[in-house]
Amino acid sequence: MKIAVVGTGYVGLVTGTCFAETGNDVVCVDIDESKIDKLTNGQVTIYEPGLEKLFLRNLREDRLSFTTSLEEGIREAAIIFLALPTPQGEDGSADLKYVLSVAEHLGRIMKEYKIIVDKSTVPVGTAEKVHNAIADNYNGEFDVVSNPEFLREGVAVDDFMKPDRVVIGTNSDRARKLLNDLYSPFVRQGNPIIFMDERSAELTKYAANSFLATKISFMNEIAQLCERIGADVDMVRRGIGGDERIGRRFLFPGIGYGGSCFPKDVKAMLKSAADEGYDFKILHAVESVIQLQKSVLVEKMQAHFGDLKGRTIALWGLAFKPKTDDMREAPAISITEKLLSMGARVCAYDPEAMETARRVFGDRICYCNHSYDALDGADALAVVTEWNEFREPDFKRIKQLLKSPVIFDGRNIYSPEMMRGLGLQYFSIGR
Ligand code: NAD
């Protein structure tokens, strides 16, 4: 099949590459010229495990190409995926300006039947808006489909190649047939392609992210309670996770969720509900817990040191989660900003997000080439992202390098008993 993907970021590049991998001809479109230049020249623009190999293979086989021209990109495509940003608008709603301006542009250049697929996370009713924006300038046949994306950064290629489910919102038999054919190679193990109407598909994505954010905030509240009543959140987590109705995954407390999705999607869900005159009570609580949780690590540092002015804190991890270079809404940003505002100095290391961090902080923090370099002369180590390489470090070396042997662990990756045994002062979450 001939496919166009408009927006070649985390979702678009993975989508385009994976569709090429199953034999389709894919053209990826982006307005960012330097991104398209790099991709055309074989340079992957994001860090995502497993992506480079697939990308290079499909580029070499001419199944994957890149352009800044929407017209050129969609000319031969039967299906056009929109993987465009839907950032948070001023009132909390998802800003649809990127999606609708591309839709309007498509209306001006389409010449034959095409299927336009919303892969961006968009509020209920967007498929209709996209339809209208196209129909304003084009009176031929076309279908607009909602196909929300559930991939997770860090495991995006695996998630795309083997999705738990594919959700497709459409009432068109023609679109249903083509999308079923396109996705069939990805669900050979029997995972479902779930067809539904557009509005239900749009809501499914927000419901999924809001539910996951609720799980995280719930565990963070359990952790707060554990600290106050002397229980261990790790034990409680394992105790409840054995119940199949609860499940073992996504029960880890920490320093709040970040990333490009949960924060904006929870806010957009709240706004959508409010627009319908419904007060989504649980999500207000989820939001306020996350705001509190973002401060806990710095509060623990203040409780330990008193004034943080003049202290140097070594940060391990900047990306919002491991295996990505993405720092959108990362807890490392709010922690660093708080520390800097209190007069502390921050020395940071992340295996993949150093370049991103330079764009975020400029010269306000110091960047280290190695995890241990960050510790040299620092007053404490703060673990912010649970990269595998931080899980079993040389604790003797950590102790030698730090000015005082203190670790603030925002991800509970070390054992409190072991830290005690090594003579390290250790503060974690809910234990
Ligand atoms: P991104 O910012 O990484 O990528 C968006 C791309 O669109 C950028 O490269 C940008 O240059 C390009 N773009 C902007 N305007 C354009 C235009 N007019 N024409 C062509 N290209 C244009 O965003 P992302 O993380 O890939 O997210 C895209 C959508 O997918 C969002 O709605 C997001 O909520 C959703 N989503 C993201 C994830 C994730 O993990 N990142 C997962 C599921 C869903």
CSV table of C-alpha atoms and ligand atoms in Angstrom, one decimal, residues 6-12 29-32 35 83-86 98 102 119-121 149 151 153 205 260-261 264 328, ligand 1:
chain,number,residue,atom,x,y,z
A,6,VAL,CA,2.3,13.7,8.1
A,7,GLY,CA,4.4,14.7,11.2
A,8,THR,CA,7.7,12.8,11.6
A,9,GLY,CA,8.2,13.0,15.3
A,10,TYR,CA,8.2,10.2,17.9
A,11,VAL,CA,4.9,8.7,16.6
A,12,GLY,CA,5.2,9.6,12.9
A,29,VAL,CA,6.2,14.5,5.6
A,30,ASP,CA,7.4,17.2,8.1
A,31,ILE,CA,7.7,21.0,8.0
A,32,ASP,CA,11.1,20.8,9.8
A,35,LYS,CA,14.8,16.9,10.3
A,83,ALA,CA,0.9,12.2,13.5
A,84,LEU,CA,0.9,15.9,14.4
A,85,PRO,CA,1.4,17.6,17.7
A,86,THR,CA,-1.7,18.3,19.8
A,98,TYR,CA,-1.6,21.7,13.5
A,102,VAL,CA,-3.0,20.2,7.6
A,119,LYS,CA,-3.2,9.2,14.9
A,120,SER,CA,-2.6,12.2,17.0
A,121,THR,CA,-4.3,12.2,20.4
A,149,GLU,CA,-1.8,5.4,19.0
A,151,LEU,CA,2.9,3.1,21.7
A,153,GLU,CA,8.4,5.9,24.1
A,205,LYS,CA,-7.2,7.1,24.0
A,260,SER,CA,4.5,14.5,26.2
A,261,CYS,CA,1.2,12.6,26.9
A,264,LYS,CA,-1.5,17.2,28.6
A,328,ARG,CA,8.9,16.9,27.6
B,1,NAD,P1,6.4,15.2,18.0
B,1,NAD,O1,6.4,16.6,18.4
B,1,NAD,O2,7.5,14.3,18.3
B,1,NAD,O3,6.2,15.2,16.4
B,1,NAD,C1,5.3,16.0,15.7
B,1,NAD,C2,6.0,16.4,14.4
B,1,NAD,O4,5.0,17.1,13.6
B,1,NAD,C3,7.2,17.3,14.5
B,1,NAD,O5,8.3,16.7,13.8
B,1,NAD,C4,6.8,18.6,13.8
B,1,NAD,O6,7.8,19.2,13.1
B,1,NAD,C5,5.7,18.0,12.8
B,1,NAD,N1,4.8,19.0,12.3
B,1,NAD,C6,4.3,20.1,12.9
B,1,NAD,N2,3.5,20.8,12.1
B,1,NAD,C7,3.5,20.2,10.9
B,1,NAD,C8,2.9,20.4,9.6
B,1,NAD,N3,2.1,21.4,9.4
B,1,NAD,N4,3.2,19.5,8.6
B,1,NAD,C9,4.0,18.5,8.8
B,1,NAD,N5,4.7,18.2,10.0
B,1,NAD,C10,4.4,19.0,11.0
B,1,NAD,O7,5.0,14.6,18.6
B,1,NAD,P2,4.7,13.1,18.9
B,1,NAD,O8,5.3,12.8,20.3
B,1,NAD,O9,5.1,12.2,17.8
B,1,NAD,O10,3.2,13.1,19.1
B,1,NAD,C11,2.3,13.3,18.0
B,1,NAD,C12,0.9,13.0,18.4
B,1,NAD,O11,0.8,11.6,18.9
B,1,NAD,C13,0.4,13.8,19.6
B,1,NAD,O12,-1.0,14.1,19.5
B,1,NAD,C14,0.6,12.9,20.8
B,1,NAD,O13,-0.2,13.2,21.9
B,1,NAD,C15,0.3,11.6,20.2
B,1,NAD,N6,1.0,10.4,20.9
B,1,NAD,C16,2.2,10.5,21.3
B,1,NAD,C17,2.9,9.4,21.9
B,1,NAD,C18,4.3,9.5,22.3
B,1,NAD,O14,4.7,8.6,23.1
B,1,NAD,N7,5.1,10.5,21.9
B,1,NAD,C19,2.2,8.2,22.0
B,1,NAD,C20,0.8,8.2,21.6
B,1,NAD,C21,0.3,9.3,21.0
